[in-house]
mmCIF file of C-alpha atoms in Angstrom:
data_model
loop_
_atom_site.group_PDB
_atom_site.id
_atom_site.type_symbol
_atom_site.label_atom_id
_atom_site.label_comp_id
_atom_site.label_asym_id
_atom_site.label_seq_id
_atom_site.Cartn_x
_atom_site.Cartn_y
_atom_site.Cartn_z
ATOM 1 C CA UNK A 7 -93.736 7.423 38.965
ATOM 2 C CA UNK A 8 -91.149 6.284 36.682
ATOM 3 C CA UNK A 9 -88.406 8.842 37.309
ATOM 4 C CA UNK A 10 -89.257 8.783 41.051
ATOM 5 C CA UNK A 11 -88.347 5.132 41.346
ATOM 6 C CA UNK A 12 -85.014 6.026 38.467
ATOM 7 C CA UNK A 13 -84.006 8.803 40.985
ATOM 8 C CA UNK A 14 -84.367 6.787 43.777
ATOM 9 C CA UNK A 15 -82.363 3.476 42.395
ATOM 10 C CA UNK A 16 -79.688 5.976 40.881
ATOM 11 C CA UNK A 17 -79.113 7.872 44.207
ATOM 12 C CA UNK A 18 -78.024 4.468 45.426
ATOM 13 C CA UNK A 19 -76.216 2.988 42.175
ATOM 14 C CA UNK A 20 -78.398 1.746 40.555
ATOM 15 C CA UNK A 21 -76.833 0.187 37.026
ATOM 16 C CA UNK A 22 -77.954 -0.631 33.774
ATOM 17 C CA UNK A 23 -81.196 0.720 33.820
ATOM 18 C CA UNK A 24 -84.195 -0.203 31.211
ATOM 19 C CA UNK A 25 -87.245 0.684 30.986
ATOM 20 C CA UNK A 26 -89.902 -1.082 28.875
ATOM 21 C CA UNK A 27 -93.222 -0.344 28.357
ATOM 22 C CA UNK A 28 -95.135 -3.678 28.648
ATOM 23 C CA UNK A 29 -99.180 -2.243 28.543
ATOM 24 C CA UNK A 30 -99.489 -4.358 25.236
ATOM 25 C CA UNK A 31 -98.790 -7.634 26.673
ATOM 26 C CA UNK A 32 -99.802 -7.327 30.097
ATOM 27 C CA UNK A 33 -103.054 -4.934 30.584
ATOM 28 C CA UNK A 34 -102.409 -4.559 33.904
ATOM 29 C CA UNK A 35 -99.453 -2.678 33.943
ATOM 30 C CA UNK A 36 -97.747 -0.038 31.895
ATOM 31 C CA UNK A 37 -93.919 -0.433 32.858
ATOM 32 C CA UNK A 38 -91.306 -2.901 34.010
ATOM 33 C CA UNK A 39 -88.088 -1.102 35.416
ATOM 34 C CA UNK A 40 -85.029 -2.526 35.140
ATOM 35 C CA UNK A 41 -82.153 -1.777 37.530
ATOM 36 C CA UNK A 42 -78.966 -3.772 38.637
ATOM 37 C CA UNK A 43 -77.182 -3.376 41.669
ATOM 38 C CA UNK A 44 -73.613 -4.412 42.473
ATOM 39 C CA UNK A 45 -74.058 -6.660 45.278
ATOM 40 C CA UNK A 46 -77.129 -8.229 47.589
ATOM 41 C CA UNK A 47 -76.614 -5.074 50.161
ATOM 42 C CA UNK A 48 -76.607 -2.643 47.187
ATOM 43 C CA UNK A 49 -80.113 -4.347 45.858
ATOM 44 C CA UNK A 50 -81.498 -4.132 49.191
ATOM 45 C CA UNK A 51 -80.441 -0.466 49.653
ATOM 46 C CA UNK A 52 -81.974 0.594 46.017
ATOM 47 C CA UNK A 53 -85.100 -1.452 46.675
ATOM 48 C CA UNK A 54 -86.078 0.029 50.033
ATOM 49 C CA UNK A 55 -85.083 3.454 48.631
ATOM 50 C CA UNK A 56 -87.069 3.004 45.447
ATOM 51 C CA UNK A 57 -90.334 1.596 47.637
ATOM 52 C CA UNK A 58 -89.510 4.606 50.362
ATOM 53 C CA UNK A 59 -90.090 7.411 47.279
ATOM 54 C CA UNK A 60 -92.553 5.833 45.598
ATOM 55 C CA UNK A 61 -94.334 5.565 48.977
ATOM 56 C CA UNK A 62 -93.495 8.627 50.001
ATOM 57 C CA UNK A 63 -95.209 10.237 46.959
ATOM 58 C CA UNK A 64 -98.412 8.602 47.549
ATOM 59 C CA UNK A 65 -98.327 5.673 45.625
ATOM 60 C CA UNK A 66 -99.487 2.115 47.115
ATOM 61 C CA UNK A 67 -96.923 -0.825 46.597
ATOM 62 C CA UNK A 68 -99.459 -4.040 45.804
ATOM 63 C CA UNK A 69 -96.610 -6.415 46.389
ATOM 64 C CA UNK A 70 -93.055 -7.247 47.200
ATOM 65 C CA UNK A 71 -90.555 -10.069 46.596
ATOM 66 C CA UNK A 72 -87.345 -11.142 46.998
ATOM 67 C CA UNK A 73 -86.188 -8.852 50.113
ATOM 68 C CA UNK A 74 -85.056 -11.472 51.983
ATOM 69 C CA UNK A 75 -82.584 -13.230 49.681
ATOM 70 C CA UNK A 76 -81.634 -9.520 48.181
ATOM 71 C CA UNK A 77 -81.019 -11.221 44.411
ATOM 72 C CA UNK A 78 -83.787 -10.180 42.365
ATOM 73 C CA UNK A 79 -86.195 -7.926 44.233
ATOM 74 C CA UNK A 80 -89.806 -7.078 42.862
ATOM 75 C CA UNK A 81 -91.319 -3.785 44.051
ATOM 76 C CA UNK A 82 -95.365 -3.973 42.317
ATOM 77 C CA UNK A 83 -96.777 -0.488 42.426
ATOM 78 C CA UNK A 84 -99.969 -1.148 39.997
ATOM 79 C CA UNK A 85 -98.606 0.662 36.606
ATOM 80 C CA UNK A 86 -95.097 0.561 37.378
ATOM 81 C CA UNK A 87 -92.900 -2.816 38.406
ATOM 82 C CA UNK A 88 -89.555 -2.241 39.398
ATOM 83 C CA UNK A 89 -86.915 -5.070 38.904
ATOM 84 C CA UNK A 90 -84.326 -4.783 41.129
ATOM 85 C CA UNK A 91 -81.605 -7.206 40.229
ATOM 86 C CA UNK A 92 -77.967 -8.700 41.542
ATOM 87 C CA UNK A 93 -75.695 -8.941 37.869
ATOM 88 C CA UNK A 94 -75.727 -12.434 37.752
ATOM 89 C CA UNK A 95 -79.420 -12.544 38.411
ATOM 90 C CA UNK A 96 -80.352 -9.989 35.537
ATOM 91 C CA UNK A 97 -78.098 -11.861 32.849
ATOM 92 C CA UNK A 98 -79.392 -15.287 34.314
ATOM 93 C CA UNK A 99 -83.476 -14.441 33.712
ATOM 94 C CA UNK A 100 -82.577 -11.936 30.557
ATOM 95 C CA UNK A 101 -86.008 -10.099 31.016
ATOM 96 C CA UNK A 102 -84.766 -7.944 28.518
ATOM 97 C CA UNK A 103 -84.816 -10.464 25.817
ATOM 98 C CA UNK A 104 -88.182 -11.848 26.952
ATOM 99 C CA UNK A 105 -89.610 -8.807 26.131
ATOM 100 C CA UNK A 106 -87.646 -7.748 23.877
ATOM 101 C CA UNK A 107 -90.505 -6.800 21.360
ATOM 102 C CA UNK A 108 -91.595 -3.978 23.696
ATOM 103 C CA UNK A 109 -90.337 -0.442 23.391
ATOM 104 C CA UNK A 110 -88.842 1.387 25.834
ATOM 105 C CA UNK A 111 -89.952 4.318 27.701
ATOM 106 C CA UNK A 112 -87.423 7.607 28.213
ATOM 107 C CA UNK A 113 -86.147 8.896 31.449
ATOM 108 C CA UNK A 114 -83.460 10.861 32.540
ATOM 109 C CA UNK A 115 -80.609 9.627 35.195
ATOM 110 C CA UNK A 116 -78.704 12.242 36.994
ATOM 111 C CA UNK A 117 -75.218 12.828 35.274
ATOM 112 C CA UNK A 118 -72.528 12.330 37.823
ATOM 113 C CA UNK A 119 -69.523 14.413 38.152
ATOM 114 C CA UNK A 120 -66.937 12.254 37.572
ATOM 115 C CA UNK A 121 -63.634 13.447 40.385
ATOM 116 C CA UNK A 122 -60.305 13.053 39.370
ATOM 117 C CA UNK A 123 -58.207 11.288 41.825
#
């Protein structure tokens, strides 16, 4: 589920991406991922990608926030919660230092060829 919704935000542009494994603190859910996008249209466009795969795969979103104003999007799929953020957003609400006493879980992102211009 995890590297679904990675693939998904990276195919798109995703930034910055953290995952944190948060089934200590909250029961109810095993991981919060962290993504940032470069503007409102580019957190839009990893959001609906990210809930489109997920979807796709067979998993049921329980709840979604944030669409509208495209700054800090919430995708709730049960065991996995993916933060989609706008930079400002993400340093503004610093969810990494909130829970910053929870590890992090491994995942791969796609290495880009870079092209010489």
């Amino acid at each position: 589920m995890l590297q679904i919704a990675v693939t998904a935000a990276d195919k798109l542009g995703g930034e910055d991406f953290v995952a944190l494994d948060v089934s200590e603190p909250l029961p109810l859910v095993d991981v919060f991922l962290l993504v940032t996008g470069r503007s409102e249209r580019n957190v839009a466009a990893i959001a609906d990608e990210v809930e489109d795969r997920l979807l796709e795969a067979g998993h049921k979103r329980l709840r979604r926030e944030g669409r509208q104003e495209a700054r800090w999007v919430l995708l709730d799929f049960g065991d996995l919660v993916v933060h989609v953020f706008h930079p400002e957003e993400r340093t503004y609400y610093g969810l990494e230092r909130l829970w910053k006493d929870c590890p992090t879980v491994p995942f791969e992102v796609a290495a880009h060829a870079e092209i010489d211009a």
